[in-house]
CSV table of C-alpha atoms in Angstrom, one decimal:
chain,number,residue,atom,x,y,z
A,1,MET,CA,0.7,6.3,26.0
A,2,THR,CA,2.6,4.5,23.3
A,3,THR,CA,3.8,6.5,20.3
A,4,TYR,CA,3.2,5.4,16.7
A,5,PHE,CA,6.8,4.3,16.4
A,6,GLU,CA,6.7,2.2,19.6
A,7,ASN,CA,3.4,0.6,18.4
A,8,THR,CA,4.9,-0.2,15.0
A,9,ILE,CA,8.0,-1.7,16.5
A,10,SER,CA,5.9,-3.9,18.8
A,11,LYS,CA,3.9,-5.1,15.9
A,12,ILE,CA,7.0,-5.9,13.9
A,13,TYR,CA,8.6,-7.9,16.7
A,14,GLY,CA,5.4,-9.5,17.9
A,15,ASP,CA,5.4,-13.1,19.2
A,16,LYS,CA,3.5,-14.4,16.2
A,17,ASP,CA,5.9,-13.3,13.6
A,18,ASP,CA,8.8,-15.4,12.4
A,19,PHE,CA,11.1,-13.4,10.2
A,20,ILE,CA,14.6,-12.1,9.6
A,21,ILE,CA,15.6,-8.6,8.7
A,22,ILE,CA,18.9,-8.1,6.9
A,23,GLY,CA,20.2,-4.6,6.2
A,24,LEU,CA,22.6,-4.4,3.3
A,25,THR,CA,24.6,-1.2,3.2
A,26,GLY,CA,27.5,-0.1,1.0
A,27,GLN,CA,28.8,2.3,-1.5
A,28,THR,CA,27.3,2.5,-5.0
A,29,GLY,CA,28.6,-0.5,-7.0
A,30,SER,CA,29.6,-2.5,-3.9
A,31,GLY,CA,27.2,-5.4,-4.6
A,32,CYS,CA,24.4,-4.8,-2.1
A,33,SER,CA,21.8,-4.8,-4.9
A,34,THR,CA,23.2,-8.0,-6.3
A,35,VAL,CA,23.0,-9.7,-3.0
A,36,ALA,CA,19.5,-8.5,-2.4
A,37,SER,CA,18.5,-9.7,-5.8
A,38,ILE,CA,19.9,-13.2,-5.1
A,39,LEU,CA,18.2,-13.4,-1.7
A,40,SER,CA,14.9,-12.5,-3.3
A,41,LYS,CA,15.0,-15.3,-5.9
A,42,LYS,CA,13.1,-18.6,-5.8
A,43,GLN,CA,15.2,-21.6,-4.9
A,44,ASP,CA,15.4,-22.9,-8.5
A,45,GLN,CA,16.7,-19.5,-9.7
A,46,ILE,CA,19.7,-19.4,-7.4
A,47,LYS,CA,22.9,-20.7,-9.0
A,48,HIS,CA,25.3,-22.2,-6.6
A,49,SER,CA,28.2,-24.7,-6.4
A,50,LEU,CA,27.2,-26.5,-3.3
A,51,TYR,CA,28.0,-30.2,-3.2
A,52,LYS,CA,24.9,-32.3,-3.7
A,53,GLY,CA,26.2,-35.7,-4.7
A,54,GLY,CA,26.2,-39.0,-2.9
A,55,SER,CA,29.0,-39.6,-0.4
A,56,PRO,CA,31.2,-36.6,0.2
A,57,ASN,CA,35.0,-37.1,-0.4
A,58,ASP,CA,36.2,-34.6,2.2
A,59,ASN,CA,35.1,-32.4,5.1
A,60,THR,CA,34.4,-29.4,2.7
A,61,GLN,CA,32.0,-31.4,0.6
A,62,ARG,CA,30.3,-32.8,3.8
A,63,LYS,CA,29.7,-29.3,5.0
A,64,GLN,CA,28.4,-28.1,1.6
A,65,LYS,CA,26.1,-31.1,1.5
A,66,ILE,CA,24.6,-30.2,4.9
A,67,ILE,CA,24.1,-26.6,3.8
A,68,TYR,CA,22.5,-27.8,0.5
A,69,LYS,CA,20.1,-30.0,2.3
A,70,CYS,CA,19.1,-27.2,4.6
A,71,PHE,CA,18.8,-24.8,1.6
A,72,GLU,CA,16.7,-27.4,-0.3
A,73,LYS,CA,14.2,-28.0,2.5
A,74,THR,CA,13.8,-24.5,4.0
A,75,TRP,CA,14.6,-21.8,1.4
A,76,THR,CA,12.1,-19.0,1.3
A,77,PRO,CA,12.9,-15.9,-0.8
A,78,PHE,CA,13.4,-12.7,1.1
A,79,ILE,CA,11.3,-9.6,0.4
A,80,SER,CA,13.5,-6.8,-0.7
A,81,ILE,CA,12.7,-3.2,0.2
A,82,GLN,CA,15.3,-0.7,-1.3
A,83,ALA,CA,16.4,2.4,0.5
A,84,SER,CA,16.2,4.3,-2.8
A,85,SER,CA,12.5,3.3,-3.0
A,86,ILE,CA,11.8,4.7,0.4
A,87,LEU,CA,13.6,7.9,-0.5
A,88,THR,CA,11.5,8.2,-3.6
A,89,LEU,CA,8.3,7.7,-1.5
A,90,LEU,CA,9.5,10.4,0.9
A,91,LEU,CA,9.9,12.7,-2.0
A,92,SER,CA,6.4,11.9,-3.3
A,93,GLU,CA,4.9,12.8,0.1
A,94,LYS,CA,6.0,16.4,-0.3
A,95,SER,CA,3.9,18.8,-2.3
A,96,ILE,CA,4.6,18.7,-6.1
A,97,GLU,CA,5.7,22.4,-5.9
A,98,ASP,CA,8.3,21.6,-3.1
A,99,THR,CA,9.6,18.6,-5.0
A,100,ALA,CA,9.8,20.5,-8.3
A,101,ARG,CA,11.7,23.3,-6.5
A,102,PHE,CA,14.1,20.8,-5.0
A,103,ILE,CA,14.6,18.9,-8.2
A,104,GLY,CA,15.3,22.1,-10.0
A,105,GLY,CA,18.1,22.9,-7.5
A,106,VAL,CA,20.0,19.6,-8.1
A,107,ALA,CA,22.9,20.3,-10.4
A,108,GLY,CA,23.2,18.6,-13.8
A,109,LEU,CA,19.5,17.9,-14.4
A,110,THR,CA,18.1,19.4,-17.6
A,111,ASP,CA,14.6,20.9,-17.7
A,112,ASP,CA,13.4,17.9,-19.7
A,113,LEU,CA,14.8,15.5,-17.0
A,114,GLN,CA,13.3,17.6,-14.2
A,115,THR,CA,9.9,17.3,-15.9
A,116,LYS,CA,10.2,13.5,-16.3
A,117,ILE,CA,11.2,13.1,-12.6
A,118,ILE,CA,8.3,15.2,-11.5
A,119,GLU,CA,5.9,13.2,-13.7
A,120,ASN,CA,7.3,10.0,-12.1
A,121,ILE,CA,6.9,11.4,-8.6
A,122,LYS,CA,3.2,12.3,-9.4
A,123,VAL,CA,2.5,8.7,-10.5
A,124,ILE,CA,4.0,7.4,-7.2
A,125,LYS,CA,2.1,10.0,-5.2
A,126,ASP,CA,-1.2,9.1,-6.9
A,127,THR,CA,-0.7,5.4,-6.6
A,128,HIS,CA,0.3,5.7,-2.9
A,129,THR,CA,-2.8,7.9,-2.2
A,130,ASN,CA,-5.1,5.4,-3.9
A,131,LEU,CA,-3.5,2.3,-2.3
A,132,ASN,CA,-5.6,0.2,0.1
A,133,HIS,CA,-3.3,0.5,3.2
A,134,GLN,CA,-5.2,-2.2,5.0
A,135,ASP,CA,-4.5,-4.9,2.3
A,136,ILE,CA,-1.1,-6.4,3.1
A,137,ASN,CA,-0.7,-7.9,-0.5
A,138,SER,CA,-1.3,-4.4,-2.0
A,139,LEU,CA,1.3,-3.0,0.3
A,140,ARG,CA,3.8,-5.7,-0.5
A,141,VAL,CA,3.3,-5.2,-4.3
A,142,PHE,CA,3.7,-1.4,-3.9
A,143,TYR,CA,6.9,-1.6,-1.9
A,144,THR,CA,8.6,-4.5,-3.6
A,145,GLU,CA,7.5,-4.2,-7.2
A,146,PHE,CA,5.9,-0.8,-8.0
A,147,LEU,CA,8.4,1.5,-6.2
A,148,PRO,CA,11.5,-0.4,-7.5
A,149,ASN,CA,10.1,-0.3,-11.0
A,150,GLN,CA,9.5,3.4,-10.8
A,151,ASN,CA,13.0,3.9,-9.4
A,152,ASN,CA,14.5,1.9,-12.3
A,153,GLU,CA,12.6,4.1,-14.6
A,154,LEU,CA,14.0,7.2,-12.9
A,155,LYS,CA,17.5,5.7,-13.1
A,156,ASN,CA,17.1,5.0,-16.8
A,157,GLN,CA,15.8,8.5,-17.5
A,158,ILE,CA,18.4,10.4,-15.4
A,159,GLY,CA,21.4,8.1,-16.0
A,160,GLY,CA,23.7,6.6,-13.4
A,161,ALA,CA,25.7,9.7,-12.3
A,162,GLY,CA,22.6,12.0,-12.1
A,163,TYR,CA,20.6,9.3,-10.3
A,164,VAL,CA,23.4,8.8,-7.7
A,165,ALA,CA,23.7,12.6,-7.2
A,166,LEU,CA,20.0,13.1,-6.8
A,167,PHE,CA,19.6,10.2,-4.3
A,168,GLN,CA,22.8,11.1,-2.4
A,169,THR,CA,21.3,14.6,-1.9
A,170,VAL,CA,17.9,13.2,-0.9
A,171,GLY,CA,19.6,10.7,1.5
A,172,ASN,CA,21.8,13.4,3.1
A,173,ASN,CA,18.7,15.7,3.5
A,174,VAL,CA,16.7,12.9,5.2
A,175,ARG,CA,19.6,12.1,7.5
A,176,ASN,CA,20.1,15.8,8.5
A,177,SER,CA,16.6,17.0,8.8
A,178,GLY,CA,14.1,14.2,8.2
A,179,ASN,CA,13.0,16.1,5.2
A,180,PRO,CA,14.0,14.9,1.7
A,181,THR,CA,13.9,18.4,0.2
A,182,SER,CA,15.7,20.4,3.0
A,183,ASN,CA,19.5,20.4,3.6
A,184,GLU,CA,19.0,22.2,6.9
A,185,VAL,CA,20.3,20.3,10.0
A,186,ILE,CA,17.5,20.0,12.5
A,187,GLY,CA,18.3,18.6,15.9
A,188,GLY,CA,16.1,15.7,16.9
A,189,ASN,CA,14.8,15.2,13.3
A,190,PHE,CA,17.7,13.5,11.8
A,191,PHE,CA,18.5,9.8,11.1
A,192,LEU,CA,21.8,8.1,11.4
């Protein structure tokens, strides 16, 4: 009997699919979001300095022209799914009471900010609940547009330092226990 995880992996890596997964990881401010943003752009939106003239003058220009021709003919924008969006979704899957209790325990968040965060989480929860999970386009829009927009709203409401503190805590909790609201280390339920 295959598990849900094994079944999902086999679907992702099925013979009919032709795709690339790139995982960008780094500290806050290291440029991962910038790179993801560039890779998600349409071809005409990407600024580059690749040589695209007539006859190359040297080996460097020749190599750049080869890269440019390939880029020009084959570029397809990547779909970006942000880790912070997934962490927000994991938070929204908890009960509102658990999430509120957890948010209340994060240092530096005022009562007003806590209320705004909980309201944002409720919107995500309701939208995810009402989502047609069989419609691939609805799922793509949810994960690549809706969740990042909600995350940006959270970031603007909380501010940079509070946002980083909140999501560092959520990320640590998920890695230790598989639960975004618990800092307990649970063997077998953690992610590396």
